[in-house]
Coordinates of C-alpha atoms and ligand atoms in Angstrom, one line a residue:
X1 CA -12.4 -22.9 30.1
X2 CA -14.0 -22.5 26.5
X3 CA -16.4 -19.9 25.7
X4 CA -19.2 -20.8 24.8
X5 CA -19.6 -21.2 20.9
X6 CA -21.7 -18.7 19.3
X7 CA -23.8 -18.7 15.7
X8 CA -24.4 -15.8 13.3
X9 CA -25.5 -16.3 9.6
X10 CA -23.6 -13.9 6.6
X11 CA -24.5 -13.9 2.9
X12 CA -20.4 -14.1 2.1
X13 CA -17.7 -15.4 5.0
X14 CA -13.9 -14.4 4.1
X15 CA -11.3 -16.6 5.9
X16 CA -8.2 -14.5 6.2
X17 CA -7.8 -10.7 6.1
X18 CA -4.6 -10.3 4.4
X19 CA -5.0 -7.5 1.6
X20 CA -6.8 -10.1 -0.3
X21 CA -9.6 -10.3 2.0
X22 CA -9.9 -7.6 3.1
X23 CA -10.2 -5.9 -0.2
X24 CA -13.1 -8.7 -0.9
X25 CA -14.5 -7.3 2.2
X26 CA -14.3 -3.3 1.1
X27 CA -15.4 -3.8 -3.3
X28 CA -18.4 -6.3 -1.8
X29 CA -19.7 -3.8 0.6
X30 CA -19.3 -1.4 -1.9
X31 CA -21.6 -3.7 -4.7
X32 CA -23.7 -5.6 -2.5
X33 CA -24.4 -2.6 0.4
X34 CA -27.2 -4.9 1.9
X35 CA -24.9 -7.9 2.3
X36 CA -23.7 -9.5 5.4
X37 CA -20.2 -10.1 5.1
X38 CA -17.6 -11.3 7.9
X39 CA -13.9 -11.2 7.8
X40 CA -12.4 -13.8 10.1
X41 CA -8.6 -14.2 11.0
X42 CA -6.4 -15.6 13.4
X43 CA -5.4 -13.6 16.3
X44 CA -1.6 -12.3 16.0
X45 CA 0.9 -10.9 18.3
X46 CA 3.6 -8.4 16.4
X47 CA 5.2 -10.2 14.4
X48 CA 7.9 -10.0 11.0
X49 CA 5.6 -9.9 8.0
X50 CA 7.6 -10.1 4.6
X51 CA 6.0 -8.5 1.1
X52 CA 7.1 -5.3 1.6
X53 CA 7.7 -4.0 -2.0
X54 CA 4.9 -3.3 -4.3
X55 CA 5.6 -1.6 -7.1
X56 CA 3.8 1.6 -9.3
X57 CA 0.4 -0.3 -10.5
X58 CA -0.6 -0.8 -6.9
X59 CA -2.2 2.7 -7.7
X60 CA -5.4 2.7 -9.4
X61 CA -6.5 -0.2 -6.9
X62 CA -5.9 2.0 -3.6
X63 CA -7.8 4.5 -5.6
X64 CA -10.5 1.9 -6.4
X65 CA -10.8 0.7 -2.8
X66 CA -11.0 4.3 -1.8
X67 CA -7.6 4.0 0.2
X68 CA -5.7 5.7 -1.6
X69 CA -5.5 8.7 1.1
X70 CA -5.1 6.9 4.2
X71 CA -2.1 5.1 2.7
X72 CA -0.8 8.1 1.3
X73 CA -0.9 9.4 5.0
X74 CA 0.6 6.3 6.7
X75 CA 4.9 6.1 6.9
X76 CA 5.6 3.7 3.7
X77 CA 8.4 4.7 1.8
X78 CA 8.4 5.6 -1.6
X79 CA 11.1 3.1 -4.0
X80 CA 12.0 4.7 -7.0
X81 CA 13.8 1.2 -8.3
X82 CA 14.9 -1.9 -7.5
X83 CA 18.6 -2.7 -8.5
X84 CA 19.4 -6.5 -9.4
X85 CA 23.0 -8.5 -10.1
X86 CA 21.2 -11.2 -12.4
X87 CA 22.8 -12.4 -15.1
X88 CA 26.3 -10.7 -14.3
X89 CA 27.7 -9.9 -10.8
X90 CA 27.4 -5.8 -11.3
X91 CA 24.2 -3.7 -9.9
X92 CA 21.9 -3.2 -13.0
X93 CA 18.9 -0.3 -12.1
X94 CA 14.7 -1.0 -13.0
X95 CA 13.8 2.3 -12.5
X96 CA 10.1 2.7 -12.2
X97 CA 9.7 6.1 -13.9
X98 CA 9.4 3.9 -16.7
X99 CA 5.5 3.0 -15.7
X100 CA 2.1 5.2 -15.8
X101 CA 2.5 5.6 -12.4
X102 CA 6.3 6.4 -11.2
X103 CA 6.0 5.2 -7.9
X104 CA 6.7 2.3 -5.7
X105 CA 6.8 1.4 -2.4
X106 CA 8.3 -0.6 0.4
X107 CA 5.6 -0.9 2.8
X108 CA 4.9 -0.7 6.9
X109 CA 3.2 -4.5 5.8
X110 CA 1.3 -4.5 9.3
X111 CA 0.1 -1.1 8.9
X112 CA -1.1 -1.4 5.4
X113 CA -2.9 -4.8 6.4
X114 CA -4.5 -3.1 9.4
X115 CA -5.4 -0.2 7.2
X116 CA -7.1 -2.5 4.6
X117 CA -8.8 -4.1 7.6
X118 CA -9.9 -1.3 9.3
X119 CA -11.5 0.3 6.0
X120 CA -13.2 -2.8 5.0
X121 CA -14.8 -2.7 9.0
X122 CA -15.9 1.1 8.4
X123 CA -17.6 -0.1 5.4
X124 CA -20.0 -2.7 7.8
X125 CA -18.0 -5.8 7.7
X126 CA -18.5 -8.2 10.6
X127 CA -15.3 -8.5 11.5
X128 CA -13.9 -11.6 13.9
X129 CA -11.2 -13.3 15.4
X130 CA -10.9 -16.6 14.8
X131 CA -9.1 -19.6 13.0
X132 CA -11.6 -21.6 10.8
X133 CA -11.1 -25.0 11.3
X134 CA -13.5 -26.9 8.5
X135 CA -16.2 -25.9 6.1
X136 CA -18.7 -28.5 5.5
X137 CA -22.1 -27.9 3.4
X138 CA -25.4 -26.9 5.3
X139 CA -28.6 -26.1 4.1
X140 CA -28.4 -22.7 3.9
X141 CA -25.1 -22.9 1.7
X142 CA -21.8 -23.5 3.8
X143 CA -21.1 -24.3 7.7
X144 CA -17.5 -22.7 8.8
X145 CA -16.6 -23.9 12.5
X146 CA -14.4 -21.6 13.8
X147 CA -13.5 -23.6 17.2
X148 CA -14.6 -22.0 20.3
X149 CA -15.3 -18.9 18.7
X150 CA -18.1 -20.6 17.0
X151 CA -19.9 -22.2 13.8
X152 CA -20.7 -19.4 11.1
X153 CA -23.2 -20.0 8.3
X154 CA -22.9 -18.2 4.8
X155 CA -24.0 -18.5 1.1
X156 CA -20.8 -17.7 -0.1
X157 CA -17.1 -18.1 1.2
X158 CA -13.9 -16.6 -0.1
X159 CA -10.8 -18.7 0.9
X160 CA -8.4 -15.6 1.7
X161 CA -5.9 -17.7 3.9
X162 CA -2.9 -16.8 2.0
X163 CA -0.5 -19.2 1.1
X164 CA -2.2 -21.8 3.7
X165 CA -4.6 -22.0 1.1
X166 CA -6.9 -24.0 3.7
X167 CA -10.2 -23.7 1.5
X168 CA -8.3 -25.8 -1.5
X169 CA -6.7 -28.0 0.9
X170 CA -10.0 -29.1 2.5
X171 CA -11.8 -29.5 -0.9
X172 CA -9.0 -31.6 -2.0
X173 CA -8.2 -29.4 -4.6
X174 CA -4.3 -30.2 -6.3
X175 CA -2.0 -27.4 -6.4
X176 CA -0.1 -26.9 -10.1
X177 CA 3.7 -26.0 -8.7
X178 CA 6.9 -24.4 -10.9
X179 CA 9.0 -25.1 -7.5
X180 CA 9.6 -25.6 -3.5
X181 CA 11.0 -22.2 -3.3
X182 CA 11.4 -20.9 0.0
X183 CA 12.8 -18.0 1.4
X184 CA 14.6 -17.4 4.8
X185 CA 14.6 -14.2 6.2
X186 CA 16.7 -12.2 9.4
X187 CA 15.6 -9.1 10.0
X188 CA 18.0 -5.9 11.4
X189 CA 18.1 -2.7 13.0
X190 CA 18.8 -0.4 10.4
X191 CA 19.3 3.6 10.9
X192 CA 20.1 5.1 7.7
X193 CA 16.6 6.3 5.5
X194 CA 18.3 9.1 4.4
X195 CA 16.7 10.6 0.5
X196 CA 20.6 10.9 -0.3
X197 CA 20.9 7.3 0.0
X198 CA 18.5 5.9 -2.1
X199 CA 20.3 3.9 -4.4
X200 CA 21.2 1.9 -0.5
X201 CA 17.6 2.3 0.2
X202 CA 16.4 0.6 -2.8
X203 CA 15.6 -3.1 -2.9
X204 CA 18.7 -5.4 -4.0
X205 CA 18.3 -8.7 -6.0
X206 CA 21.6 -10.5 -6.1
X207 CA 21.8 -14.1 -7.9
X208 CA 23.8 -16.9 -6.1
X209 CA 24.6 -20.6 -6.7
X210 CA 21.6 -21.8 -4.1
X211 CA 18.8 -19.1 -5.8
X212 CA 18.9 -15.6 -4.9
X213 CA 19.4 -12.8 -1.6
X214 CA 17.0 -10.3 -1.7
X215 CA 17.4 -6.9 0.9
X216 CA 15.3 -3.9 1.5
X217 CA 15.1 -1.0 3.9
X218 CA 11.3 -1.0 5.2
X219 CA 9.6 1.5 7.3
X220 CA 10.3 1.8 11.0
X221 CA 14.0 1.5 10.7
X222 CA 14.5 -2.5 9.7
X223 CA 15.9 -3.9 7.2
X224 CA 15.0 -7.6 5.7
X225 CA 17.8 -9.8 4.4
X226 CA 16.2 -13.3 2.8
X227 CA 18.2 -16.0 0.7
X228 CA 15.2 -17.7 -1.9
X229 CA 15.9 -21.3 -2.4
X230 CA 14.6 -24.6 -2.8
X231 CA 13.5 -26.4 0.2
X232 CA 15.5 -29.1 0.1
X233 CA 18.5 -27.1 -0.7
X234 CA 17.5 -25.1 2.2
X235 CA 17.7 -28.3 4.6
X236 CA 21.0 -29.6 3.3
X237 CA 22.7 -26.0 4.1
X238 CA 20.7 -26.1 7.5
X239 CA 20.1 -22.6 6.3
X240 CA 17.9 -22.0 9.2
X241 CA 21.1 -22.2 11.6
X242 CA 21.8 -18.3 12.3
X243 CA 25.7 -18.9 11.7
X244 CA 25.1 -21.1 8.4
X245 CA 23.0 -18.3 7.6
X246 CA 25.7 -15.3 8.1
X247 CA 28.5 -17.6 6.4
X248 CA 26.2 -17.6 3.0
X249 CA 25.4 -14.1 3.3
X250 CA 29.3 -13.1 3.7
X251 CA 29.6 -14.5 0.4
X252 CA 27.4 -11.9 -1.5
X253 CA 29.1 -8.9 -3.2
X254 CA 25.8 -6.2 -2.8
X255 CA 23.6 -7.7 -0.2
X256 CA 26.3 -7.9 2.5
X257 CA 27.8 -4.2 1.7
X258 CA 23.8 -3.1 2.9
X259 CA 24.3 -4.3 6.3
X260 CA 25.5 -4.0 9.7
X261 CA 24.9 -7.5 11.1
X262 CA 25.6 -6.2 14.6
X263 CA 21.8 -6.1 15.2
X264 CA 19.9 -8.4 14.5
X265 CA 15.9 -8.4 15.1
X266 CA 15.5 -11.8 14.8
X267 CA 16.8 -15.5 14.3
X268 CA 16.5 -16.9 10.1
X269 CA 12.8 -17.0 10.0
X270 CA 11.4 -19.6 6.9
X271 CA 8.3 -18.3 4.3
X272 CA 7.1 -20.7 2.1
X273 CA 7.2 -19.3 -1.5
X274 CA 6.5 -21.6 -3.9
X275 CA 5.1 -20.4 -7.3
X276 CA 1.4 -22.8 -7.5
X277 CA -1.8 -22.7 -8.4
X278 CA -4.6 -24.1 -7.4
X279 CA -6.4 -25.5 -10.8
X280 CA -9.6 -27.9 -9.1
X281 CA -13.2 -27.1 -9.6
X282 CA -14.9 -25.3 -6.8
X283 CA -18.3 -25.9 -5.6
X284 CA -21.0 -23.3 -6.4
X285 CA -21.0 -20.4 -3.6
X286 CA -16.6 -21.0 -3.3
X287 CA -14.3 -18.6 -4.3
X288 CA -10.5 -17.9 -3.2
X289 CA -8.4 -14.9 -3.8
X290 CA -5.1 -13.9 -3.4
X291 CA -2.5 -16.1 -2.5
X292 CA -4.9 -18.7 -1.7
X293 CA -6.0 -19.5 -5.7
X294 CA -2.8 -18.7 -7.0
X295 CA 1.2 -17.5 -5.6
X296 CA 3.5 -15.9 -7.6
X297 CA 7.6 -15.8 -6.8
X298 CA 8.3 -12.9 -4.3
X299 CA 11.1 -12.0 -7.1
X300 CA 8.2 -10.4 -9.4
X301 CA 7.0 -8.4 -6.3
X302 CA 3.4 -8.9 -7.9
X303 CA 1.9 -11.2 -5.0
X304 CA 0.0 -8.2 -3.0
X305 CA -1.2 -6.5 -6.6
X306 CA -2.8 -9.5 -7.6
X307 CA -4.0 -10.3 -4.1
X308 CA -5.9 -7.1 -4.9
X309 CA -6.8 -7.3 -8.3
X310 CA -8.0 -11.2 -7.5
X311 CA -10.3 -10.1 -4.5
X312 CA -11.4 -7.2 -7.1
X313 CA -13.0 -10.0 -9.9
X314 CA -14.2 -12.3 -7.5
X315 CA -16.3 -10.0 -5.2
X316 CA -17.8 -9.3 -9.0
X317 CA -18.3 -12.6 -9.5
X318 CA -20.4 -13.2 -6.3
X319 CA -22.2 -9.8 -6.8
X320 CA -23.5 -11.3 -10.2
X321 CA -24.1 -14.7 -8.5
X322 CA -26.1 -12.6 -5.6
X323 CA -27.7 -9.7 -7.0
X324 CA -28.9 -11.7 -10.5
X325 CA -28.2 -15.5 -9.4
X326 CA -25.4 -15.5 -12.8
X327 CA -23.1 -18.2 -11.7
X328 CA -21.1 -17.3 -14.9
X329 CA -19.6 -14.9 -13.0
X330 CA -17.3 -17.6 -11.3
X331 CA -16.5 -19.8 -14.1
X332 CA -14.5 -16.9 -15.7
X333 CA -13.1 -15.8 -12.6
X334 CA -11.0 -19.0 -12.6
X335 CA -10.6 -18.8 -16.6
X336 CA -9.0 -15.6 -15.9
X337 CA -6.9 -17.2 -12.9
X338 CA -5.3 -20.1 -14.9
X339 CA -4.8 -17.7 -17.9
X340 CA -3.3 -15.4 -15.7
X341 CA -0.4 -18.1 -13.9
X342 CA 0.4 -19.5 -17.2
X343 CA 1.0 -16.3 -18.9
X344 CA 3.2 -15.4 -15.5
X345 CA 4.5 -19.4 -15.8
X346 CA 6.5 -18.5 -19.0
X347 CA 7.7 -14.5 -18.0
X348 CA 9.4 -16.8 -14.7
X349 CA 11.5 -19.1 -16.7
X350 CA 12.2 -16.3 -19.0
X351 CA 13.8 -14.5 -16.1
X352 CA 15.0 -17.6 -14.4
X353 CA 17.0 -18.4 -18.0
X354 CA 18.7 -15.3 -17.7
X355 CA 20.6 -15.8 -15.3
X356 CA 23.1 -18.9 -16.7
X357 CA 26.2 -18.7 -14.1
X358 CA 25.9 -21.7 -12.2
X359 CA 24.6 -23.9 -14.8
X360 CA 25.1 -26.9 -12.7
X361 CA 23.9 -26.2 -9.7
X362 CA 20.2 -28.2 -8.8
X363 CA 18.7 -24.5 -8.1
X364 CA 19.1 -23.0 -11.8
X365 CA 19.1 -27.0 -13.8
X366 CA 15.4 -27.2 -12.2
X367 CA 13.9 -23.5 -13.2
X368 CA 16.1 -24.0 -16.7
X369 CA 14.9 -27.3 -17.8
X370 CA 11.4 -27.2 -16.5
X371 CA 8.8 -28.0 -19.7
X372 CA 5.6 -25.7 -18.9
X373 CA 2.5 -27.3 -19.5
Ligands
FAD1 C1 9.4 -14.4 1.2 C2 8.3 -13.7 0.5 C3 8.5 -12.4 0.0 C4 7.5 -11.7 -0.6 N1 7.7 -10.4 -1.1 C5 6.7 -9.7 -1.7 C6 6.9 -8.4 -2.2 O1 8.0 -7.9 -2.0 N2 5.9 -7.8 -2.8 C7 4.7 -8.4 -3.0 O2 3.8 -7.8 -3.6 N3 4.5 -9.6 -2.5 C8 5.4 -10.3 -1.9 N4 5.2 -11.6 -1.4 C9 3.9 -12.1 -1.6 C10 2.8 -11.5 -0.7 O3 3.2 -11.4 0.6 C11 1.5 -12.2 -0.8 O4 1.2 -12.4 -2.2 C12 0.3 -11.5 -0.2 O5 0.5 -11.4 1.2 C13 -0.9 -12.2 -0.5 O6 -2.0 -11.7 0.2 P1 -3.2 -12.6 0.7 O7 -4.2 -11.7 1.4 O8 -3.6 -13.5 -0.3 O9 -2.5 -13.5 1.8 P2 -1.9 -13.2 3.3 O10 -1.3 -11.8 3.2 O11 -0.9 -14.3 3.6 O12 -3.1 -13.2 4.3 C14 -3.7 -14.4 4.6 C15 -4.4 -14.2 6.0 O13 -5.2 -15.4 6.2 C16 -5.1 -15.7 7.6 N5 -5.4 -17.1 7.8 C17 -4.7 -18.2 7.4 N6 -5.3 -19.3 7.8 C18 -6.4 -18.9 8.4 C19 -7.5 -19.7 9.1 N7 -7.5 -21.0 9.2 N8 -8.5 -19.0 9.7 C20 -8.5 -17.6 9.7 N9 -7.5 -16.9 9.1 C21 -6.5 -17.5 8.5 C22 -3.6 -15.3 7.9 O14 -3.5 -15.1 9.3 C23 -3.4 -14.1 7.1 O15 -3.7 -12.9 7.8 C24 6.2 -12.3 -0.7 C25 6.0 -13.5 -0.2 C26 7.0 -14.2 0.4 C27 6.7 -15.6 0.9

């Protein structure tokens, strides 16, 4: 039997509370302390998140967000480099005590999403558990329905659903795409976290014919295995058939050595990755953040910075529209968005270009001959 819907009012309604929204939720509460502000997302069992490395400049944003201790206090490992066969088949190092802060990490990702959570509800964020299903205008700004859990009202909403980007698909709004990548990921036992091993421990990129396997130890013994490809390329390999799977992976020189296939946590799980934008106007009083406005290729392990840094600008951006009715505010906010994909557009085929092996092959042509606009 359905419950019976209920109806509440907020000055700013965040779908999604992935670290995008939920760092919306925490810097708003902190600029706007007499705003009403809900966070709603979908009820989840335990499942395999992926986005698990984030490297030193995540920093100054826990410290902004006021974080910074609790996730110093929760079990994510600390990565000292990632080590990538791009380019040539041997193990180059990027070691990170080359930035300002020497640092990285492969993250708990449930853990640090609850954390974010569970900061921005301290703060006074309503926060619910719901999948919004439509947005449609209203007098008082927008209507959200979120099913049987009810219809919400707000002035503002942030579109914070990640990579469904349901905000931009409602409105319409066209996506700019580099690609179709996708990446399909198993997910093992894995014992061994020991400091002696960290050049094991560290995150491996290794280059193929189809795209590229990526591995990393993460936190609570398990280690991710993903091939990145194309979609299509994906379907004609049936890539999502567990033995298909293995066979590719048995031809990788690094990835494979990293290991023990014995136990497996799960069947090949697909992520859509694609590198996009969403470039459409917005109406007045819409914002969205994170992987929602723009995604970036897992391979520059930027995607949960610029969640953060994304959420950062636009809770600014309503703040101005709230506190001194400056609409401005948004217009740069997506200025700074575009700017900020095509300036990542041209570092991507850079790096894709560097890697000329298989210059045949439909995966490398694509990334090789693509003309930016
Ligand atoms: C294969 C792969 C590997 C990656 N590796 C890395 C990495 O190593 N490092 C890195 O920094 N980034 C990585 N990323 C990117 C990173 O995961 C994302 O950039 C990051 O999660 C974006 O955060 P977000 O809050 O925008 O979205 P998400 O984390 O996706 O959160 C969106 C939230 O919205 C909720 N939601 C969706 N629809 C609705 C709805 N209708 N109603 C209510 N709630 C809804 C979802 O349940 C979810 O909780 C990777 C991505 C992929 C696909």
């Amino acid at each position: 039997m359905p419950s019976k819907p209920t109806n509440a009012s907020f000055d700013v309604f965040i779908i999604g509370a992935g670290p995008a929204g939920a760092a919306a939720a925490i810097s708003l509460r902190e600029i706007m302390p007499d705003a009403r502000v809900c966070i709603a997302d979908i009820e989840k069992s335990a499942h395999f998140r992926v986005g698990e490395s984030v490297p030193p400049p995540i920093k100054p944003f826990l410290d902004h967000l006021g974080v910074a201790t609790a996730f110093e206090n929760a079990a994510h490992s600390p990565a000292f480099r990632t080590l990538s066969a791009w380019g040539n088949s041997g193990l180059e190092s990027n070691e990170f005590f080359l930035h300002a802060y020497n640092t990285g990490w492969r993250l708990d990702r449930a853990n640090f999403d609850a954390m974010l959570k569970t900061e921005a509800i301290r703060r006074g964020t309503a926060s619910i558990s719901a999948r919004a299903f439509s947005l449609a205008e209203s007098p008082y700004g927008w209507l959200i329905d979120c099913g049987n859990t009810g219809k919400f009202s707000a002035r503002y909403v942030i579109d914070a659903s990640g990579h469904a980007a349901i905000v931009s698909r409602w409105l319409k709004c066209a996506p700019r795409k580099l690609d179709r990548l996708i990446g399909c990921a198993v997910f093992f036992e894995h014992q061994t976290q020991q400091p002696e091993l960290f050049d094991k421990e560290a995150a491996v990129i290794e280059a193929c014919h189809q795209g590229w396997w990526y591995t990393a130890a993460i936190p609570g013994h398990r280690r991710i295995a993903m091939l990145m490809t194309d979609v299509d390329i994906a379907r004609q390999l049936s890539i999502a058939n567990r033995s298909t799977w293995l066979h590719y992976f048995s031809l990788t020189k690094h990835i494979k050595q990293r290991i023990d296939t014995r136990f497996p946590l799960t069947q090949p799980i697909i992520f859509p990755a694609s590198s996009r934008c969403f470039t459409g106007t917005y109406p007045p009083g819409i914002v969205a953040v994170g992987d929602a406005i723009s995604s970036f290729d897992p391979l520059s392990s930027q995607g949960i910075v610029k969640a953060l840094r994304s959420a950062l600008y636009a809770s600014y951006a309503i703040a101005d529209y709230y506190l001194r009715n400056d609409t401005m505010g948004f217009s740069k906010y997506f200025t700074l968005m575009r700017n900020e994909f095509d300036n990542y557009s041209v570092t991507w085929q850079d790096y894709y270009r560097r890697e000329q092996r298989w210059p045949e092959a439909p995966f490398w042509q694509r990334r090789h001959r693509m003309k930016l606009t």
